[in-house]
Coordinates of C-alpha atoms in Angstrom, one line a residue:
Chain A
M253 CA 6.8 3.0 -28.8
D254 CA 3.6 3.0 -26.8
K255 CA 2.4 0.0 -28.8
H256 CA 5.6 -1.8 -28.3
N257 CA 5.3 -1.4 -24.4
T258 CA 1.7 -2.6 -24.5
Q259 CA 2.8 -5.6 -26.5
A260 CA 5.6 -6.4 -24.2
R261 CA 3.4 -6.2 -21.2
D262 CA 0.7 -8.3 -22.8
G263 CA 3.2 -10.9 -23.9
H264 CA 4.5 -11.4 -20.4
G265 CA 1.5 -10.4 -18.4
S266 CA 3.7 -8.2 -16.1
H267 CA 4.0 -4.6 -15.2
G268 CA 6.5 -2.2 -16.5
G269 CA 9.1 -0.4 -14.5
S270 CA 12.9 -0.7 -14.3
L271 CA 15.3 -1.0 -11.4
K272 CA 16.0 2.8 -11.9
S273 CA 12.4 3.8 -11.5
Y274 CA 12.1 1.6 -8.4
V275 CA 15.3 3.2 -6.9
I276 CA 14.1 6.7 -7.6
G277 CA 10.7 5.9 -6.0
F278 CA 12.3 4.4 -3.0
L279 CA 14.5 7.5 -2.5
F280 CA 11.5 9.8 -2.9
S281 CA 9.6 7.8 -0.3
I282 CA 12.5 8.0 2.2
V283 CA 12.8 11.7 1.7
L284 CA 9.1 12.2 2.0
T285 CA 9.1 10.2 5.3
I286 CA 12.1 12.2 6.7
I287 CA 10.7 15.7 5.9
P288 CA 7.6 15.3 8.2
L289 CA 9.6 13.6 10.9
V290 CA 12.0 16.5 11.0
V291 CA 9.3 19.1 10.9
V292 CA 7.3 17.4 13.8
M293 CA 10.2 16.4 16.0
N294 CA 11.9 19.8 16.0
D295 CA 8.6 21.9 16.2
L296 CA 9.8 23.9 13.2
L297 CA 6.3 25.1 12.3
S298 CA 3.1 26.3 13.8
K299 CA 0.6 23.5 14.5
T300 CA -1.6 24.3 11.5
A301 CA 1.4 24.5 9.1
T302 CA 2.8 21.3 10.5
I303 CA -0.5 19.4 9.8
A304 CA -0.6 20.8 6.3
V305 CA 3.0 19.9 5.6
I306 CA 2.8 16.3 6.9
L307 CA -0.5 15.7 5.1
V308 CA 0.9 16.9 1.7
M309 CA 3.9 14.7 2.3
A310 CA 1.7 11.7 2.9
V311 CA -0.3 12.4 -0.3
L312 CA 2.9 12.8 -2.3
Q313 CA 4.1 9.5 -0.8
F314 CA 0.9 7.9 -2.0
L315 CA 1.5 9.3 -5.5
V316 CA 5.1 8.0 -5.5
Q317 CA 4.0 4.5 -4.6
L318 CA 1.2 4.7 -7.3
L319 CA 3.4 5.9 -10.1
F320 CA 6.8 4.3 -9.3
F321 CA 5.7 1.0 -7.7
M322 CA 2.2 0.3 -8.7
H323 CA 2.7 1.5 -12.4
I324 CA -0.8 3.0 -12.6
R325 CA 0.5 5.1 -15.7
D326 CA 1.4 1.8 -17.6
E327 CA -2.2 0.5 -17.7
E328 CA -3.6 0.2 -21.2
K329 CA -6.4 2.1 -22.7
P330 CA -9.7 1.5 -20.9
R331 CA -8.1 2.5 -17.6
F332 CA -10.5 0.5 -15.4
N333 CA -8.0 0.2 -12.6
L334 CA -7.4 4.0 -12.4
M335 CA -11.1 4.6 -12.7
A336 CA -11.9 2.3 -9.9
L337 CA -9.3 3.9 -7.8
I338 CA -10.7 7.4 -8.4
F339 CA -14.1 6.2 -7.6
G340 CA -12.8 4.7 -4.3
L341 CA -11.0 7.9 -3.5
V342 CA -14.1 10.0 -4.0
I343 CA -15.9 7.7 -1.5
L344 CA -12.9 8.0 0.9
V345 CA -12.9 11.7 0.9
T346 CA -16.7 11.9 1.3
I347 CA -16.5 9.5 4.4
V348 CA -13.5 11.2 6.0
A349 CA -14.3 14.9 5.3
G350 CA -18.0 14.3 6.0
S351 CA -17.5 12.7 9.2
I352 CA -15.1 15.3 10.4
W353 CA -17.5 18.1 9.3
I354 CA -20.5 16.4 10.9
M355 CA -18.7 15.6 14.2
T356 CA -16.7 18.8 14.7
Y357 CA -19.3 20.4 17.0
N358 CA -19.7 17.1 18.8
A359 CA -16.1 17.0 19.8
V360 CA -15.3 17.0 23.6
A361 CA -14.0 20.4 24.8
T362 CA -10.3 20.7 25.2
Chain B
M233 CA -16.1 -5.7 -21.1
A234 CA -14.1 -8.8 -21.6
H235 CA -14.9 -8.6 -25.3
A236 CA -13.7 -5.0 -25.6
T237 CA -10.4 -6.0 -23.8
T238 CA -9.8 -8.9 -26.2
K239 CA -10.4 -6.5 -29.1
S240 CA -7.9 -4.0 -27.9
A241 CA -5.3 -6.7 -27.1
A242 CA -5.8 -8.0 -30.6
G243 CA -5.4 -4.5 -31.9
A244 CA -2.0 -4.2 -30.2
H245 CA -1.0 -7.5 -31.8
G246 CA -2.1 -6.1 -35.3
G247 CA 0.2 -3.2 -34.4
G248 CA 2.9 -5.5 -35.8
H249 CA 5.5 -6.0 -33.1
G250 CA 7.5 -8.9 -34.5
A251 CA 7.8 -11.2 -31.5
G252 CA 4.4 -12.6 -31.7
H253 CA 4.7 -15.7 -29.7
A254 CA 1.1 -15.6 -28.3
G255 CA -1.5 -17.7 -30.2
G256 CA -5.2 -17.1 -29.7
H257 CA -5.6 -19.4 -26.8
H258 CA -2.7 -17.8 -25.1
E259 CA -4.1 -14.4 -25.7
E260 CA -7.4 -15.4 -24.1
H261 CA -5.4 -16.7 -21.1
H262 CA -3.6 -13.4 -20.6
D263 CA -6.9 -11.7 -20.8
Q264 CA -8.3 -13.8 -18.0
E265 CA -5.2 -12.8 -15.9
S266 CA -5.5 -9.2 -16.5
L267 CA -9.2 -9.3 -15.7
K268 CA -8.2 -11.0 -12.4
T269 CA -5.8 -8.2 -11.7
F270 CA -8.6 -5.7 -12.3
G271 CA -10.7 -7.8 -9.8
F272 CA -7.8 -7.3 -7.3
W273 CA -7.9 -3.6 -7.9
L274 CA -11.6 -3.7 -7.0
F275 CA -10.7 -5.5 -3.7
L276 CA -8.1 -2.8 -3.0
I277 CA -10.8 -0.2 -3.6
T278 CA -13.0 -1.9 -1.0
D279 CA -10.1 -1.8 1.3
V280 CA -9.6 1.9 0.6
I281 CA -13.2 2.4 1.8
L282 CA -12.7 0.1 4.9
F283 CA -9.6 2.1 6.0
G284 CA -11.4 5.3 5.2
T285 CA -14.2 4.5 7.7
L286 CA -11.5 3.5 10.3
F287 CA -9.5 6.7 9.8
A288 CA -12.8 8.8 9.9
T289 CA -13.7 7.1 13.2
F290 CA -10.2 7.6 14.6
V291 CA -10.1 11.3 13.7
V292 CA -13.6 12.0 15.1
L293 CA -12.7 10.3 18.3
R294 CA -9.1 11.5 18.7
L295 CA -10.0 13.7 21.7
N296 CA -12.3 11.2 23.5
T297 CA -9.8 9.6 25.9
D298 CA -12.3 9.6 28.9
G299 CA -9.8 11.1 31.3
G300 CA -7.5 8.1 30.6
P301 CA -4.0 8.0 28.9
T302 CA -3.7 10.0 25.6
G303 CA -1.7 8.8 22.6
A304 CA 0.8 11.7 23.2
E305 CA 1.6 10.3 26.6
L306 CA 2.1 6.7 25.6
I307 CA 3.3 6.6 22.0
E308 CA 7.0 5.9 21.6
L309 CA 7.9 7.3 18.3
N310 CA 11.3 5.6 17.9
G311 CA 9.8 2.2 17.4
I312 CA 7.3 3.6 15.0
I313 CA 9.9 5.4 12.9
A314 CA 11.8 2.1 12.7
S315 CA 8.8 0.2 11.6
T316 CA 7.9 2.9 9.0
F317 CA 11.3 2.5 7.3
I318 CA 11.2 -1.2 7.5
L319 CA 7.8 -1.2 5.7
L320 CA 9.0 1.4 3.2
T321 CA 12.0 -0.8 2.4
S322 CA 9.8 -3.9 2.1
S323 CA 7.7 -2.1 -0.5
F324 CA 10.8 -1.5 -2.5
T325 CA 12.1 -5.1 -2.2
S326 CA 8.6 -6.5 -3.3
G327 CA 9.1 -4.3 -6.4
V328 CA 12.7 -5.8 -6.9
A329 CA 11.1 -9.2 -6.7
V330 CA 8.7 -8.2 -9.6
L331 CA 11.8 -7.1 -11.6
E332 CA 13.5 -10.5 -11.0
M333 CA 10.4 -12.2 -12.1
N334 CA 10.3 -10.0 -15.3
K335 CA 13.8 -11.1 -16.0
G336 CA 12.8 -14.8 -15.6
N337 CA 15.0 -15.3 -12.5
K338 CA 13.0 -17.7 -10.3
R339 CA 15.7 -17.8 -7.6
G340 CA 16.0 -14.1 -7.4
L341 CA 12.3 -13.7 -7.3
I342 CA 11.9 -16.1 -4.3
L343 CA 14.9 -14.5 -2.6
W344 CA 13.5 -11.0 -2.8
L345 CA 10.0 -12.1 -1.8
A346 CA 11.6 -13.8 1.2
I347 CA 13.5 -10.6 2.1
T348 CA 10.1 -8.8 1.8
A349 CA 8.4 -11.3 4.0
L350 CA 11.2 -11.0 6.7
L351 CA 10.9 -7.2 6.7
G352 CA 7.1 -7.7 7.1
A353 CA 7.6 -10.1 10.0
A354 CA 10.0 -7.5 11.6
F355 CA 7.2 -5.0 11.2
I356 CA 4.6 -7.2 12.8
Y357 CA 7.1 -8.0 15.7
L358 CA 7.5 -4.3 16.4
E359 CA 3.8 -3.6 16.2
V360 CA 3.0 -6.5 18.7
T361 CA 5.7 -5.3 21.0
E362 CA 4.2 -1.8 20.9
F363 CA 0.7 -3.1 21.6
I364 CA 2.0 -5.1 24.6
H365 CA 3.7 -2.1 25.9
L366 CA 0.5 0.0 25.5
V367 CA -1.5 -2.6 27.4
H368 CA 1.0 -2.6 30.2
E369 CA 0.7 1.2 30.4
G370 CA -3.0 0.8 30.9
A371 CA -4.3 1.5 27.4
T372 CA -6.4 -1.4 26.1
I373 CA -9.1 -1.5 23.4
G374 CA -11.7 -0.9 26.1
T375 CA -9.9 2.0 27.9
S376 CA -11.6 4.8 25.9
A377 CA -13.1 5.7 22.5
Y378 CA -9.7 7.0 21.5
W379 CA -8.0 3.7 22.2
S380 CA -10.8 1.6 20.7
A381 CA -10.3 3.6 17.5
F382 CA -6.5 3.4 17.7
F383 CA -6.4 -0.4 18.1
T384 CA -9.0 -1.1 15.5
L385 CA -7.3 1.1 12.9
V386 CA -3.7 0.1 13.6
G387 CA -4.7 -3.4 14.3
T388 CA -6.6 -3.8 11.0
H389 CA -3.6 -2.7 9.2
G390 CA -1.4 -5.1 11.1
L391 CA -3.9 -7.9 10.3
H392 CA -3.5 -7.1 6.6
V393 CA 0.2 -7.3 6.8
S394 CA -0.1 -10.7 8.6
V395 CA -2.4 -12.1 6.0
G396 CA -0.1 -10.8 3.3
L397 CA 2.8 -12.6 5.0
V398 CA 0.9 -16.0 4.9
W399 CA 0.0 -15.4 1.4
M400 CA 3.6 -14.5 0.5
V401 CA 5.0 -17.7 2.1
A402 CA 2.4 -19.8 0.3
L403 CA 3.3 -18.0 -3.1
M404 CA 6.9 -18.7 -2.5
L405 CA 6.1 -22.5 -2.2
Q406 CA 4.0 -22.4 -5.3
L407 CA 6.7 -20.6 -7.2
S408 CA 9.3 -23.1 -6.1
R409 CA 7.2 -25.9 -7.4
R410 CA 5.6 -24.4 -10.6
G411 CA 8.1 -21.8 -11.5
I412 CA 7.2 -18.6 -13.3
T413 CA 4.0 -19.2 -15.3
P414 CA 1.3 -16.7 -16.5
V415 CA -0.6 -17.7 -13.4
T416 CA 2.1 -17.3 -10.9
T417 CA 3.2 -14.1 -12.6
R418 CA -0.2 -12.6 -12.0
K419 CA -0.2 -13.7 -8.4
V420 CA 3.3 -12.1 -7.8
N421 CA 2.0 -8.9 -9.5
I422 CA -1.1 -8.6 -7.3
I423 CA 0.7 -9.4 -4.0
S424 CA 3.2 -6.6 -4.8
L425 CA 0.3 -4.4 -5.5
Y426 CA -1.2 -5.4 -2.1
W427 CA 2.1 -4.7 -0.4
H428 CA 2.5 -1.3 -1.9
F429 CA -1.1 -0.6 -0.9
L430 CA -0.4 -1.6 2.6
D431 CA 2.6 0.6 2.7
V432 CA 0.5 3.6 1.5
V433 CA -2.0 2.9 4.3
W434 CA 0.7 2.8 6.8
I435 CA 2.0 6.1 5.7
F436 CA -1.4 7.6 6.6
V437 CA -1.5 5.8 9.9
F438 CA 2.0 7.1 10.6
T439 CA 1.0 10.6 9.7
I440 CA -2.5 10.9 11.2
V441 CA -2.2 8.5 14.3
Y442 CA 1.4 8.9 15.3
L443 CA 2.9 12.1 14.0
M444 CA -0.3 14.1 14.8
G445 CA -0.8 12.2 17.9
V446 CA 2.6 13.4 19.4
M447 CA 2.2 16.9 18.2

């Protein structure tokens, strides 16, 4: 089965995915957008909890796009695309978290 | 690396799926295309890092409004919510375009790319309107560190979407002339990757700049 998929993709040079998986991904992404909106606009949670919830929703949204739309799982064996992505994310987290950490005590008083 | 990929592709062939319509030359061609797709992933990774630095800058400077207007005072969330759903939908429609391409339906492919481009144009229209509104309210890129970071981050994303629109229109023209070939197939696949990627970036802009900004 796996080989069959690889073959089909090689043969047409296209990515996998069906309309069903796109529709599921789309519905997920809508829901994952509405949840943080509702939480923020109605002040449902404390500030820290709200930030945690909306960040988790954003990361899940990223995963939905990656799995359902960008077909990262369909890539064949030496998964260079995925490896490059992980490498990029490591740099991303280092830059963002490192900047926040370094600059925390430099922030203007509120 | 190219050698290894060729080998594994040949291996899959040896796996004995009946419909072997790709000769040796063809195989090499597809290999080139998948290598180019990998190259595009590398570009996306550099873009991840670019946006990472802009996000880091924005987060660090989010309180430095220099006594001027803050985001919470000026941001109007309604337009932002609309553009978020527009971009989400366009990410989906660009996926539908790829499905039409896989079915070999050239007209459907161009139609769904056109819908995607229209949604992208609507997104850009809303963004420009928002920027004009902000400037009228006295928040320009030079007003404070907060607004410099804001306009650079949001504007860089908007610029990416605009470039994507030009690219998409050019691709639609090429598709109407050349049809669905291995080369145009690869191009459609990478533009849809690009579009999904921009949607992901926007989700983080929406979350970190706008939702956290109005909290």
